[in-house]
Amino acid sequence: MQARLRNPILIMPEEQAKQSGRSGCWVALIVLILASTALLWKAWDDIIDFIKPGIEDVTITMTERGEEIFEFNSYEKDVIAIKHMENTSWGSTWKIDYSQKFKAKYGMRVAEHAGADNVLTVRYEIIVTSLEPIGEPTIKSENGWWNNISDQDRASIINAVKNAARIQAMQDNAAVTIAEQRLRAFLENRYAGKQATFQRN
C-alpha cells in the first residue's frame, strides 16, 4: 500500500508570487547598498586626490636651465580662440578668420635656490604647459585681387590663435586658482620634511 501524507502544506501560486517578490526586493536593496557604497568611496577618493595629488598624476620634465616643469595631468580647461588677420597692398586685401577649440593643461615652472642657512627657496610660476586642438578649425579666407594668402600667412595666424588661446587660459582666474591649489599641494608634499619656503613668481 502507498503511504499517505497527513495534512500536506499547499503553497498557492499567489503565495509563491509574494515570496518571489520579497526575494527580489531584498536583492535589489543589496545591489542599491553596494552601488551607493562604491559611489561614496569614489567621491572620497576624488576629494583626497584634489587635496593631495599623487605623483602619478603629475608629469615632470627638466629644462635646459635646470628648471623643472610640473604638468598636472587630470586638470584641463577647454578654450576657444578666434583670430582675424588681413593685409592690404595697392588696394587689394586678403582676409582670414580662424577659430580653433583647444584643451589647455596647466602646470608650473619650478626652480630651487639653496640659501646660506640650508633653507631651500622654491620659486614657481603657473603656466599653460600644453594646448591640444579639439576637432577641426573653422577657417574663412578671401584672397585679394593680386596679393594671395601665402603659407607663411597661414602659419602666422595659426601661431597667433595658439598664443590667444594660451593668454585666454591664463586669464581664467578660476581655472588658474584650482591649478595652483592642486600643484601647490603636490609641491608641499614633495618637499615634506625639508626646510623650504615657496614663492610664486
mmCIF file of N, CA and C in Angstrom, residues 13 16-17 31 33 50 98 100 118 123 127 167 192:
data_model
loop_
_atom_site.group_PDB
_atom_site.id
_atom_site.type_symbol
_atom_site.label_atom_id
_atom_site.label_comp_id
_atom_site.label_asym_id
_atom_site.label_seq_id
_atom_site.Cartn_x
_atom_site.Cartn_y
_atom_site.Cartn_z
ATOM 1 N N PRO A 13 -0.256 29.516 -5.880
ATOM 2 C CA PRO A 13 0.519 30.372 -6.801
ATOM 3 C C PRO A 13 0.650 31.807 -6.300
ATOM 4 N N GLN A 16 3.404 31.896 -3.723
ATOM 5 C CA GLN A 16 4.691 31.782 -4.390
ATOM 6 C C GLN A 16 5.106 33.118 -5.001
ATOM 7 N N ALA A 17 4.194 33.837 -5.601
ATOM 8 C CA ALA A 17 4.495 35.133 -6.209
ATOM 9 C C ALA A 17 4.931 36.134 -5.152
ATOM 10 N N VAL A 31 21.846 45.313 -3.878
ATOM 11 C CA VAL A 31 22.540 45.915 -5.014
ATOM 12 C C VAL A 31 22.616 47.430 -4.849
ATOM 13 N N ILE A 33 22.614 49.158 -2.015
ATOM 14 C CA ILE A 33 23.570 49.480 -0.952
ATOM 15 C C ILE A 33 24.997 49.390 -1.465
ATOM 16 N N PHE A 50 42.050 65.650 -4.867
ATOM 17 C CA PHE A 50 42.024 67.114 -5.001
ATOM 18 C C PHE A 50 42.934 67.773 -3.973
ATOM 19 N N TYR A 98 40.020 82.742 -38.355
ATOM 20 C CA TYR A 98 40.452 81.404 -37.923
ATOM 21 C C TYR A 98 39.959 81.181 -36.498
ATOM 22 N N GLN A 100 39.597 78.033 -33.400
ATOM 23 C CA GLN A 100 40.006 76.685 -33.009
ATOM 24 C C GLN A 100 39.727 76.472 -31.518
ATOM 25 N N ASN A 118 70.898 76.730 4.617
ATOM 26 C CA ASN A 118 70.394 75.439 4.140
ATOM 27 C C ASN A 118 68.872 75.402 3.991
ATOM 28 N N ARG A 123 60.882 78.623 -6.000
ATOM 29 C CA ARG A 123 60.109 79.605 -6.759
ATOM 30 C C ARG A 123 59.344 78.887 -7.872
ATOM 31 N N ILE A 127 51.807 78.090 -15.335
ATOM 32 C CA ILE A 127 51.875 78.239 -16.788
ATOM 33 C C ILE A 127 50.881 77.282 -17.453
ATOM 34 N N ILE A 167 46.833 82.835 -23.729
ATOM 35 C CA ILE A 167 46.508 84.023 -22.934
ATOM 36 C C ILE A 167 45.126 83.896 -22.305
ATOM 37 N N ALA A 192 58.109 67.729 1.718
ATOM 38 C CA ALA A 192 57.787 67.461 3.121
ATOM 39 C C ALA A 192 59.036 66.939 3.846
#
